[in-house]
mmCIF file of C-alpha atoms in Angstrom:
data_model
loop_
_atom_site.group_PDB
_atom_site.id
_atom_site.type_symbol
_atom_site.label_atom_id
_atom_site.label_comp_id
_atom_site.label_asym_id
_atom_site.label_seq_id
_atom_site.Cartn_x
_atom_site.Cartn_y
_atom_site.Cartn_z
ATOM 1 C CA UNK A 21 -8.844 -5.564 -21.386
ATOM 2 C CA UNK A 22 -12.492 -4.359 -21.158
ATOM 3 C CA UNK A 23 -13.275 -2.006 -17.954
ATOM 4 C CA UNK A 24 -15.873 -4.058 -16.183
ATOM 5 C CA UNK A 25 -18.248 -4.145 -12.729
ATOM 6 C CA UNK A 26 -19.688 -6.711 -10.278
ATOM 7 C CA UNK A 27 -23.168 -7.174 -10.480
ATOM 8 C CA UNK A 28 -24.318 -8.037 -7.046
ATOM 9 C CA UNK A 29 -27.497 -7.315 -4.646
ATOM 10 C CA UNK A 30 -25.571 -5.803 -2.237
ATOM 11 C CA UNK A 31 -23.004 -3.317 -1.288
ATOM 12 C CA UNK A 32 -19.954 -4.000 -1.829
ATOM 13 C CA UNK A 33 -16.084 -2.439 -0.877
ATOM 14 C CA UNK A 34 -15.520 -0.677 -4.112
ATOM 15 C CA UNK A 35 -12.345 0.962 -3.656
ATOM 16 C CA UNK A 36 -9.416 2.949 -1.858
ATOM 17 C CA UNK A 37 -7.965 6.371 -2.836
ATOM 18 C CA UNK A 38 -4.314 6.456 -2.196
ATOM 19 C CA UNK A 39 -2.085 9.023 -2.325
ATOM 20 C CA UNK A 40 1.723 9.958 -3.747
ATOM 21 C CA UNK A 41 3.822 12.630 -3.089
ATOM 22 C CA UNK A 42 5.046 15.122 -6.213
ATOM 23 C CA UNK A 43 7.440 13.192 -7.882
ATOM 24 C CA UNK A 44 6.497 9.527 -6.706
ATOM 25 C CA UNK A 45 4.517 8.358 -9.286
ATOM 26 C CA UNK A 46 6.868 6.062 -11.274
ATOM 27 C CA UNK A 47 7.687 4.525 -7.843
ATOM 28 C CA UNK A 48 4.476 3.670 -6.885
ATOM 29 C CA UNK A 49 3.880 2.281 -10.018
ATOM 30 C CA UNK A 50 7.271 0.052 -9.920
ATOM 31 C CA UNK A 51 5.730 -0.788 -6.142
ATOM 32 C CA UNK A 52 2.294 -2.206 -6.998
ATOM 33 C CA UNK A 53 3.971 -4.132 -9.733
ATOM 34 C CA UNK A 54 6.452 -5.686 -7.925
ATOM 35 C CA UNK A 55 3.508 -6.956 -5.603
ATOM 36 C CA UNK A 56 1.949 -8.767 -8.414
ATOM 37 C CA UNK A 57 -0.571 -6.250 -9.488
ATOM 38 C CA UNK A 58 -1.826 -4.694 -12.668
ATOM 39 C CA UNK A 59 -2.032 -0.489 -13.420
ATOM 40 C CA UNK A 60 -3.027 1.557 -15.894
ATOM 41 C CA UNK A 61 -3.072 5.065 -16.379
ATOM 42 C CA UNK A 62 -7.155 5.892 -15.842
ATOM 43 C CA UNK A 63 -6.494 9.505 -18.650
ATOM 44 C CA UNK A 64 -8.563 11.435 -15.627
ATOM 45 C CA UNK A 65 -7.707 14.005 -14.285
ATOM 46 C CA UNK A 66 -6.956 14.321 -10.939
ATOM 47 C CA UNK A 67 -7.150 17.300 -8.437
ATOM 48 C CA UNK A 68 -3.507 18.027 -8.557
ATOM 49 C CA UNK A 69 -3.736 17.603 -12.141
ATOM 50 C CA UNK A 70 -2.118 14.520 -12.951
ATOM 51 C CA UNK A 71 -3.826 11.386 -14.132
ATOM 52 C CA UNK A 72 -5.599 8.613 -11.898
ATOM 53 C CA UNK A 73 -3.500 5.314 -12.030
ATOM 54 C CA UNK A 74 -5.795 1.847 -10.662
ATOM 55 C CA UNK A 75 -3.754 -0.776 -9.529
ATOM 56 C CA UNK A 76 -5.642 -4.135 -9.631
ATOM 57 C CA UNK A 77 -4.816 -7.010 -7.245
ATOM 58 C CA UNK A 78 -5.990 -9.551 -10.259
ATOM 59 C CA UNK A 79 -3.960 -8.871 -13.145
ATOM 60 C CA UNK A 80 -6.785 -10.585 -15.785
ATOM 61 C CA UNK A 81 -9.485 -8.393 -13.911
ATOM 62 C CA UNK A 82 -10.166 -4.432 -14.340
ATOM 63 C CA UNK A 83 -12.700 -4.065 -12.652
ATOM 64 C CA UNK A 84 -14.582 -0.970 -10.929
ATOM 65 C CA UNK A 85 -14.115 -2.675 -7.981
ATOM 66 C CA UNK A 86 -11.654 -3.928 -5.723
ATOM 67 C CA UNK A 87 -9.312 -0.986 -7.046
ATOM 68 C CA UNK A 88 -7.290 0.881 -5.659
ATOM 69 C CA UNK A 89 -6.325 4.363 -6.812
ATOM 70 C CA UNK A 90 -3.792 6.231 -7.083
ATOM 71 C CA UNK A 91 -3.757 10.233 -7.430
ATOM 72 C CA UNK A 92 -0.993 12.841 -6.726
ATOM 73 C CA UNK A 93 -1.030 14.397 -3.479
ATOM 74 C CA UNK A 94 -3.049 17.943 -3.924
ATOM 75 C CA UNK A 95 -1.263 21.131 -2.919
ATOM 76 C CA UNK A 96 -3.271 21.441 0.092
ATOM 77 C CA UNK A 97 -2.400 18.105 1.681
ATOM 78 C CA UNK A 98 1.123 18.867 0.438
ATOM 79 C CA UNK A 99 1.244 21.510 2.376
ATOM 80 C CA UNK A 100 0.048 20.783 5.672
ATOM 81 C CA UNK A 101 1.815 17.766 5.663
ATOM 82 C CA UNK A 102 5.289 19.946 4.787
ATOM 83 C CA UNK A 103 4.183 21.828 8.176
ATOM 84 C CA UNK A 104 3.838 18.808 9.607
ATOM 85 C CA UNK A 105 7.493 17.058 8.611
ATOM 86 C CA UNK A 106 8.751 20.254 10.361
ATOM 87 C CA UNK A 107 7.103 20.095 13.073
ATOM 88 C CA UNK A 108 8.090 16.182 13.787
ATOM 89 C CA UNK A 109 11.669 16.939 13.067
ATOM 90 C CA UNK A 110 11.649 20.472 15.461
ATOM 91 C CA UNK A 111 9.645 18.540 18.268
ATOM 92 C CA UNK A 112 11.296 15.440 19.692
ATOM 93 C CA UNK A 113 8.399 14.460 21.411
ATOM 94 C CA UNK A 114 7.023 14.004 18.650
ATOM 95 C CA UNK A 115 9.286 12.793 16.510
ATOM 96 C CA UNK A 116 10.045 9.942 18.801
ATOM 97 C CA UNK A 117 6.169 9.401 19.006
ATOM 98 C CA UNK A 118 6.783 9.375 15.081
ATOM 99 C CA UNK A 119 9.447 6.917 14.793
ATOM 100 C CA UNK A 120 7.692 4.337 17.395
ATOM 101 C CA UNK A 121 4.933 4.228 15.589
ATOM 102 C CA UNK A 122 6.642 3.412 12.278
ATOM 103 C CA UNK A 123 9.056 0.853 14.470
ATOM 104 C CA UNK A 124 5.809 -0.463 15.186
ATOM 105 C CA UNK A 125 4.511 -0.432 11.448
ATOM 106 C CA UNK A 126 7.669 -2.302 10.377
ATOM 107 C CA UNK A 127 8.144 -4.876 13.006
ATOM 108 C CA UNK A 128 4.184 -5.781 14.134
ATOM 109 C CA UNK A 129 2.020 -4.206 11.619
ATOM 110 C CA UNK A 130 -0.726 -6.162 12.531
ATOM 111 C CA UNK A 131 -3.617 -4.635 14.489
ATOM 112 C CA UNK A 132 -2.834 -1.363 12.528
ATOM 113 C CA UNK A 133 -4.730 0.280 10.048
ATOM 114 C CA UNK A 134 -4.078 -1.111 7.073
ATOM 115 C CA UNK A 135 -5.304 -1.705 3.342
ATOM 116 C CA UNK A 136 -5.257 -5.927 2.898
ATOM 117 C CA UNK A 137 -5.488 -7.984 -0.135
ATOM 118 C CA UNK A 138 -6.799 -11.639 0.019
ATOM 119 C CA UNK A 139 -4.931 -14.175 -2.437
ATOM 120 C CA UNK A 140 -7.122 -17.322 -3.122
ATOM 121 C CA UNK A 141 -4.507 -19.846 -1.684
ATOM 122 C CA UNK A 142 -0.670 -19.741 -0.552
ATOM 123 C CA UNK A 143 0.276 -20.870 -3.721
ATOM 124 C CA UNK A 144 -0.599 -17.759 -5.129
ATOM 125 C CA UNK A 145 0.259 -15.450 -2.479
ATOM 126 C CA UNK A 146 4.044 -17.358 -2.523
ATOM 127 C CA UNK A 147 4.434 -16.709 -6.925
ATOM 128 C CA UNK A 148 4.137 -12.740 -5.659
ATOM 129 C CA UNK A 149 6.595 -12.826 -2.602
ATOM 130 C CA UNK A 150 9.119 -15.756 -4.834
ATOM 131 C CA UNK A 151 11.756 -13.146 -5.642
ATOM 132 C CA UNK A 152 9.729 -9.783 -4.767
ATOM 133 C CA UNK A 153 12.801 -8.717 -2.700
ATOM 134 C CA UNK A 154 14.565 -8.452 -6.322
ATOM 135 C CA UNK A 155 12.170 -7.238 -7.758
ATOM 136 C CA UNK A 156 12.472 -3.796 -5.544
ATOM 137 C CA UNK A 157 14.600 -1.769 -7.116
ATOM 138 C CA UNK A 158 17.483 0.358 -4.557
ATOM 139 C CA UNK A 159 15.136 3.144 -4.442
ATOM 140 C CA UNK A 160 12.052 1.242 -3.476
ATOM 141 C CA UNK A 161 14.052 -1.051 -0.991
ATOM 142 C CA UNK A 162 14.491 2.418 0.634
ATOM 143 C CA UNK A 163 11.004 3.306 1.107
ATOM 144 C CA UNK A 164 9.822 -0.213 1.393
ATOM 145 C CA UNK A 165 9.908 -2.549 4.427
ATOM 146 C CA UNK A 166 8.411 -6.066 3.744
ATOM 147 C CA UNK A 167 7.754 -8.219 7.046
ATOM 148 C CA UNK A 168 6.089 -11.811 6.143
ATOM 149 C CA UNK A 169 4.676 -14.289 8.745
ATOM 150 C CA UNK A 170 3.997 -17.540 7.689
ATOM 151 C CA UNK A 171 2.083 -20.355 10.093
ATOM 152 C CA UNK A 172 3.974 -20.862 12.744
ATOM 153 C CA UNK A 173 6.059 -17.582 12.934
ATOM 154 C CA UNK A 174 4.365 -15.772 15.398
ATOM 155 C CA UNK A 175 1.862 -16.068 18.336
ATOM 156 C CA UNK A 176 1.043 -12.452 18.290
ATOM 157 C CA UNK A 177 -0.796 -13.158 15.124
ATOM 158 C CA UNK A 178 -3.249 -16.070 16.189
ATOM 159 C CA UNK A 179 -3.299 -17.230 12.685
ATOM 160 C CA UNK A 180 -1.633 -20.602 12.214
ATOM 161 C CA UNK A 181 -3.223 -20.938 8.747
ATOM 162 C CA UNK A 182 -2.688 -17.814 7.007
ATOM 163 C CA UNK A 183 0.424 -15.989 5.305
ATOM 164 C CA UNK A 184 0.397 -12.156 6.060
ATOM 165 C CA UNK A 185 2.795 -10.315 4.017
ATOM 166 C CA UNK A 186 2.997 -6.722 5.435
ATOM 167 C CA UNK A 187 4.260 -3.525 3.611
ATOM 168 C CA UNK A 188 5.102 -0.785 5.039
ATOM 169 C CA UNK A 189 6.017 2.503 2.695
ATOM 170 C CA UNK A 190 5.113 6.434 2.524
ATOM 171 C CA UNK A 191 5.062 5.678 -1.554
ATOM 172 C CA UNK A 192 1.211 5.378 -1.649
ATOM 173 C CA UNK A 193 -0.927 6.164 2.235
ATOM 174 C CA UNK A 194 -4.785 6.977 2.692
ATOM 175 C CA UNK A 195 -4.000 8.984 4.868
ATOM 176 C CA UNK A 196 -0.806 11.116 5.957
ATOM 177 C CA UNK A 197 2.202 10.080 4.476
ATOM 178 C CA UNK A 198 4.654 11.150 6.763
ATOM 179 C CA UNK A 199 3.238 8.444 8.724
ATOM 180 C CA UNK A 200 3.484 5.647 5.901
ATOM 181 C CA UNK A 201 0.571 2.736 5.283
ATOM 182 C CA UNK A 202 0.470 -0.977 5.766
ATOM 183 C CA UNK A 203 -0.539 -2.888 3.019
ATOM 184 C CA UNK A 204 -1.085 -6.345 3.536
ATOM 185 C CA UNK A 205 -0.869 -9.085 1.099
ATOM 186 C CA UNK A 206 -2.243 -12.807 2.966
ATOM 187 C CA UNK A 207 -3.985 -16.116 2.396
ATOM 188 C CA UNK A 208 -5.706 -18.111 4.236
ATOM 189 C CA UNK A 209 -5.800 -22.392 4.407
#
């Protein structure tokens, strides 16, 4: 499949930089692919010395946009986040700030930060959630938490014509994964 670009006037939202942890990669990998989505190993070089991985939403589109990649977590975010897990577990303020927060992530993840996906109808969004709950291997259904609202579900929402798939993990985060990331997988009527 040939590497390709938009060509557009404007700016657009090229793409997001997400994280693993040493020793995640094949799981993150196994993730994104269970939600419906295409990777390939990039052959460059990260910081921490592995290779980039892009995971496109499409599967018949590389593009240089709408990407998202993937990169091993560099020794120095490795570390402070290892000071960090400490910390949370010594501190039960802080933990329980923690673990309300990723309550939170799990059972109302919308309004969080998130990274979302649009599918072009609920047809298509419903072919990646048929069966994605088998498609999660053990290991993955234990870093994985998959909450789906579909019109009518919820109030909360306000949405009575969309499907929001929400997943919550510490697999893959823009951010600090001892506090996980929402991804969100939805379509709109």
């Amino acid at each position: 499949m040939e590497f390709t670009t938009k060509h557009t006037s404007a700016p657009v939202l090229s793409h997001v930089e997400a994280i693993y942890r040493p020793g995640d990669r094949q799981l993150v990998i196994d993730l994104f692919e269970a939600l419906g989505c295409k990777t390939y190993d990039t052959g460059t070089k990260s910081p921490a010395g592995s290779t980039y991985i892009s995971v496109h939403p499409d599967p018949d589109v590389r593009c240089q946009d709408d990407v998202i990649y993937l990169s091993e977590m560099p020794a120095e975010q490795r570390r402070l986040e290892d000071v960090l897990r400490r910390r949370i577990e010594a501190d039960e303020e802080l933990r329980a700030a923690r673990d309300l927060y990723c309550g939170m992530a799990n059972e109302r993840p919308f309004g969080l930060s998130h990274v979302a996906v649009r599918y072009p109808s609920f047809e298509s969004l419903e072919r990646v959630l048929d069966g994605l709950e088998d498609r999660l291997t053990p290991e993955l259904k234990s870093r994985v938490m998959l909450k789906i609202f579909r019109p009518g579900d919820s109030d909360e929402i306000g949405v009575d014509n969309s499907i929001q798939a929400f997943v919550y993990t510490d697999l893959a985060v823009s951010g600090i994964s001892a506090f996980g990331q929402v991804f969100e997988l939805a379509a709109y009527e």
